[in-house]
Amino acid sequence: MVSAIIPAYNEESTIGEAVKAVVGHPRIEEVIVVDDGSKDGTSRIAAQAGAKVIRLSENSGKANAMEIGVKAAKSDIILFLDADVLGMTYEKLSVIIDPVVSGRLDMHVGIFARPLVFSKKLFYISPVLSGQRALVKSLWYKIPANHKKGFRIELALNYAARRYGKGTGYEIVPSLRHFSKEEKYGFFKGFWRRLRMFSQVAAFSLVLYIWEPMKAPFASVGEASKEGRA
């Protein structure tokens, strides 16, 4: 069985659809929404849709919300979803989780179909940053605490999944989308956030794949992070 975790911050317009798309799936044991200090009705709507809600008193960032969700999860397999994902169905969920449930992969990522101009240039970045991913819980505990921040977490998960165990895979999931940063924040503010995101991704990729391997920052197999083990 699978524990679905949805970190959310001020997502009252989409969280209901995101939760309803997951509740009732035959492989989903529970749906946990971690409300990261929202100022709107995110918690209320998520609970009404059938999720277990963990409400944080203040905003602490997506990675920390994910960490709290993992600690609360019952299952040994985790499904992370974005709170603003649109177009999710049971069939699409199965596409994402089945390779992990079957034991074929340690992580499987569902990515949005991108326009051709983006797919060629950002082919390797898009899968890494997708919030729609299933993974074995043990993989989470191989990530050092200092990598569980901001956009680092998706990159770190991708790195760890390739380094340990059965590896990772990804699949384009048709008709799946979410609101772009430009749609959420307006064109200029959204575009600036996008540029900042990719600059952080590029910088951390250099650290992760060039500098950090020499320091061996990740826990060895069987030597899981102590975070979440208490």
Short mmCIF file of C-alpha atoms in Angstrom, two decimals:
data_model
loop_
_atom_site.label_atom_id
_atom_site.label_comp_id
_atom_site.label_asym_id
_atom_site.label_seq_id
_atom_site.Cartn_x
_atom_site.Cartn_y
_atom_site.Cartn_z
CA MET A 1 0.00 0.00 0.00
CA VAL A 2 0.98 3.64 -0.55
CA SER A 3 0.82 6.79 1.58
CA ALA A 4 0.07 9.89 -0.51
CA ILE A 5 1.57 13.13 0.79
CA ILE A 6 0.52 16.54 -0.53
CA PRO A 7 2.42 19.57 0.83
CA ALA A 8 0.27 22.66 0.41
CA TYR A 9 0.50 26.41 0.96
CA ASN A 10 -2.47 28.67 0.13
CA GLU A 11 -3.89 26.21 -2.41
CA GLU A 12 -7.60 26.36 -1.59
CA SER A 13 -8.55 26.66 -5.27
CA THR A 14 -6.95 23.33 -6.24
CA ILE A 15 -6.38 21.20 -3.13
CA GLY A 16 -9.88 19.72 -3.20
CA GLU A 17 -9.42 18.36 -6.73
CA ALA A 18 -5.95 17.06 -5.89
CA VAL A 19 -7.19 15.13 -2.85
CA LYS A 20 -10.32 13.74 -4.51
CA ALA A 21 -8.19 12.40 -7.36
CA VAL A 22 -6.28 10.21 -4.89
CA VAL A 23 -8.84 9.20 -2.24
CA GLY A 24 -10.28 5.79 -2.99
CA HIS A 25 -7.50 4.53 -5.25
CA PRO A 26 -7.09 0.81 -4.46
CA ARG A 27 -3.37 1.15 -3.72
CA ILE A 28 -3.59 4.33 -1.63
CA GLU A 29 -3.77 3.61 2.09
CA GLU A 30 -4.01 7.24 3.23
CA VAL A 31 -3.88 10.78 1.91
CA ILE A 32 -1.94 13.24 4.06
CA VAL A 33 -2.08 16.97 3.36
CA VAL A 34 0.57 18.97 5.18
CA ASP A 35 -0.74 22.54 5.30
CA ASP A 36 2.40 24.64 5.50
CA GLY A 37 0.92 27.61 7.36
CA SER A 38 -1.74 28.56 4.80
CA LYS A 39 -3.75 31.74 5.35
CA ASP A 40 -6.73 30.53 3.33
CA GLY A 41 -9.11 27.56 3.46
CA THR A 42 -6.61 24.92 2.34
CA SER A 43 -6.91 22.78 5.50
CA ARG A 44 -10.69 22.88 5.62
CA ILE A 45 -11.14 21.97 1.96
CA ALA A 46 -8.54 19.20 2.14
CA ALA A 47 -10.27 17.64 5.14
CA GLN A 48 -13.66 17.86 3.46
CA ALA A 49 -12.22 16.10 0.42
CA GLY A 50 -11.11 13.17 2.59
CA ALA A 51 -7.50 13.88 3.56
CA LYS A 52 -5.82 13.63 6.92
CA VAL A 53 -4.59 17.19 7.51
CA ILE A 54 -1.47 18.18 9.43
CA ARG A 55 -1.58 21.92 9.90
CA LEU A 56 1.65 23.82 10.61
CA SER A 57 1.45 27.11 12.50
CA GLU A 58 3.80 28.91 10.12
CA ASN A 59 5.26 28.48 6.66
CA SER A 60 8.45 26.41 6.77
CA GLY A 61 8.94 25.44 3.13
CA LYS A 62 7.92 22.54 0.91
CA ALA A 63 10.80 20.25 1.86
CA ASN A 64 10.01 20.47 5.57
CA ALA A 65 6.33 19.84 4.87
CA MET A 66 7.36 16.73 2.92
CA GLU A 67 9.54 15.61 5.85
CA ILE A 68 6.65 15.95 8.29
CA GLY A 69 4.40 14.01 5.94
CA VAL A 70 6.92 11.18 5.62
CA LYS A 71 7.24 10.94 9.41
CA ALA A 72 3.45 10.60 9.69
CA ALA A 73 3.07 8.10 6.83
CA LYS A 74 2.13 4.50 7.60
CA SER A 75 3.27 2.90 4.37
CA ASP A 76 6.77 2.00 3.21
CA ILE A 77 5.96 3.52 -0.19
CA ILE A 78 5.37 7.25 -0.55
CA LEU A 79 3.56 9.17 -3.27
CA PHE A 80 4.28 12.89 -3.37
CA LEU A 81 1.86 15.12 -5.27
CA ASP A 82 1.68 18.86 -5.86
CA ALA A 83 -1.30 20.59 -4.27
CA ASP A 84 -2.10 22.33 -7.56
CA VAL A 85 -1.90 19.31 -9.85
CA LEU A 86 -4.75 19.25 -12.36
CA GLY A 87 -6.12 16.39 -14.43
CA MET A 88 -5.04 13.54 -12.14
CA THR A 89 -7.02 10.29 -12.37
CA TYR A 90 -6.76 6.81 -10.86
CA GLU A 91 -5.25 5.55 -14.11
CA LYS A 92 -2.56 8.25 -14.10
CA LEU A 93 -1.80 7.57 -10.44
CA SER A 94 -1.25 3.92 -11.30
CA VAL A 95 1.19 4.90 -14.04
CA ILE A 96 3.27 6.72 -11.43
CA ILE A 97 3.12 4.28 -8.52
CA ASP A 98 3.01 0.82 -10.14
CA PRO A 99 6.75 0.56 -10.99
CA VAL A 100 7.57 1.18 -7.32
CA VAL A 101 4.79 -0.98 -5.87
CA SER A 102 5.91 -3.86 -8.10
CA GLY A 103 9.47 -3.52 -6.81
CA ARG A 104 10.93 -2.71 -10.21
CA LEU A 105 12.17 0.78 -9.23
CA ASP A 106 12.92 2.67 -6.03
CA MET A 107 11.45 5.87 -7.50
CA HIS A 108 9.22 6.68 -10.46
CA VAL A 109 8.41 10.24 -11.55
CA GLY A 110 5.40 11.43 -13.51
CA ILE A 111 6.12 14.55 -15.57
CA PHE A 112 3.96 17.00 -17.44
CA ALA A 113 3.99 17.05 -21.22
CA ARG A 114 5.97 20.16 -22.20
CA PRO A 115 5.91 22.20 -25.39
CA LEU A 116 8.58 20.97 -27.79
CA VAL A 117 10.73 24.06 -27.31
CA PHE A 118 11.04 23.26 -23.61
CA SER A 119 11.23 19.49 -23.85
CA LYS A 120 14.45 19.56 -25.83
CA LYS A 121 16.23 22.14 -23.71
CA LEU A 122 14.97 21.09 -20.29
CA PHE A 123 14.63 17.36 -20.88
CA TYR A 124 16.86 16.43 -17.96
CA ILE A 125 15.67 19.16 -15.58
CA SER A 126 11.90 18.70 -15.85
CA PRO A 127 11.77 15.12 -14.52
CA VAL A 128 14.03 16.06 -11.62
CA LEU A 129 11.79 18.91 -10.50
CA SER A 130 8.42 17.19 -10.86
CA GLY A 131 6.42 16.99 -7.65
CA GLN A 132 4.57 13.88 -8.83
CA ARG A 133 6.71 10.97 -7.71
CA ALA A 134 6.45 7.60 -5.97
CA LEU A 135 9.35 6.22 -3.96
CA VAL A 136 10.28 3.76 -1.26
CA LYS A 137 10.34 5.49 2.11
CA SER A 138 13.84 4.23 2.85
CA LEU A 139 15.14 6.41 0.01
CA TRP A 140 13.97 9.53 1.84
CA TYR A 141 16.12 8.68 4.83
CA LYS A 142 19.25 8.50 2.69
CA ILE A 143 19.00 12.24 2.00
CA PRO A 144 21.19 14.42 4.28
CA ALA A 145 19.28 17.04 6.27
CA ASN A 146 21.06 19.92 4.53
CA HIS A 147 19.70 18.71 1.18
CA LYS A 148 16.10 18.76 2.39
CA LYS A 149 15.68 22.42 1.51
CA GLY A 150 13.92 24.26 -1.31
CA PHE A 151 14.45 22.80 -4.76
CA ARG A 152 17.33 20.71 -3.45
CA ILE A 153 15.02 17.95 -2.30
CA GLU A 154 13.87 16.86 -5.77
CA LEU A 155 17.44 16.90 -7.06
CA ALA A 156 18.70 15.00 -4.02
CA LEU A 157 16.00 12.35 -4.37
CA ASN A 158 16.85 11.89 -8.01
CA TYR A 159 20.54 11.53 -7.17
CA ALA A 160 19.94 9.07 -4.34
CA ALA A 161 17.58 6.93 -6.42
CA ARG A 162 20.24 6.58 -9.10
CA ARG A 163 22.98 5.85 -6.59
CA TYR A 164 21.19 3.28 -4.47
CA GLY A 165 19.06 0.20 -5.00
CA LYS A 166 16.92 -0.31 -8.07
CA GLY A 167 17.20 3.15 -9.56
CA THR A 168 14.65 5.58 -10.94
CA GLY A 169 12.51 6.14 -14.00
CA TYR A 170 10.09 8.70 -15.34
CA GLU A 171 7.13 8.84 -17.66
CA ILE A 172 5.29 11.68 -19.38
CA VAL A 173 1.68 11.66 -18.15
CA PRO A 174 -0.63 13.19 -20.80
CA SER A 175 -3.17 15.87 -19.85
CA LEU A 176 -1.56 16.42 -16.47
CA ARG A 177 -0.72 20.01 -15.59
CA HIS A 178 -0.54 22.60 -12.85
CA PHE A 179 -0.62 26.37 -12.64
CA SER A 180 2.62 27.90 -13.86
CA LYS A 181 4.46 30.43 -11.74
CA GLU A 182 3.38 33.11 -14.18
CA GLU A 183 -0.27 32.11 -13.68
CA LYS A 184 0.08 32.09 -9.91
CA TYR A 185 2.08 35.26 -9.35
CA GLY A 186 1.68 37.30 -12.53
CA PHE A 187 4.05 37.33 -15.49
CA PHE A 188 6.99 39.35 -14.17
CA LYS A 189 7.01 38.00 -10.61
CA GLY A 190 6.39 34.47 -11.86
CA PHE A 191 9.11 34.70 -14.49
CA TRP A 192 11.57 35.98 -11.89
CA ARG A 193 10.71 33.07 -9.60
CA ARG A 194 11.28 30.68 -12.49
CA LEU A 195 14.70 32.16 -13.24
CA ARG A 196 15.63 31.97 -9.58
CA MET A 197 14.48 28.35 -9.45
CA PHE A 198 16.60 27.30 -12.43
CA SER A 199 19.64 29.19 -11.12
CA GLN A 200 19.34 27.34 -7.81
CA VAL A 201 18.90 24.05 -9.66
CA ALA A 202 22.00 24.67 -11.78
CA ALA A 203 24.11 25.66 -8.77
CA PHE A 204 23.04 22.71 -6.64
CA SER A 205 23.50 20.29 -9.53
CA LEU A 206 27.16 21.30 -9.70
CA VAL A 207 27.50 20.76 -5.97
CA LEU A 208 25.67 17.44 -6.02
CA TYR A 209 27.25 15.82 -9.04
CA ILE A 210 30.76 17.29 -8.97
CA TRP A 211 31.75 18.47 -5.50
CA GLU A 212 29.70 16.34 -3.11
CA PRO A 213 30.61 12.90 -4.56
CA MET A 214 34.16 13.49 -3.37
CA LYS A 215 32.83 14.06 0.15
CA ALA A 216 30.34 11.14 0.03
CA PRO A 217 27.52 13.06 1.78
CA PHE A 218 24.83 10.44 1.40
CA ALA A 219 24.28 7.69 3.90
CA SER A 220 25.57 4.32 2.78
CA VAL A 221 23.10 1.53 2.14
CA GLY A 222 21.67 0.45 5.48
CA GLU A 223 22.87 3.64 7.18
CA ALA A 224 19.73 5.73 7.03
CA SER A 225 19.42 9.32 8.15
CA LYS A 226 18.40 9.60 11.77
CA GLU A 227 15.79 12.20 10.84
CA GLY A 228 12.34 10.76 11.18
CA ARG A 229 13.56 7.68 13.06
CA ALA A 230 12.76 8.99 16.51
#
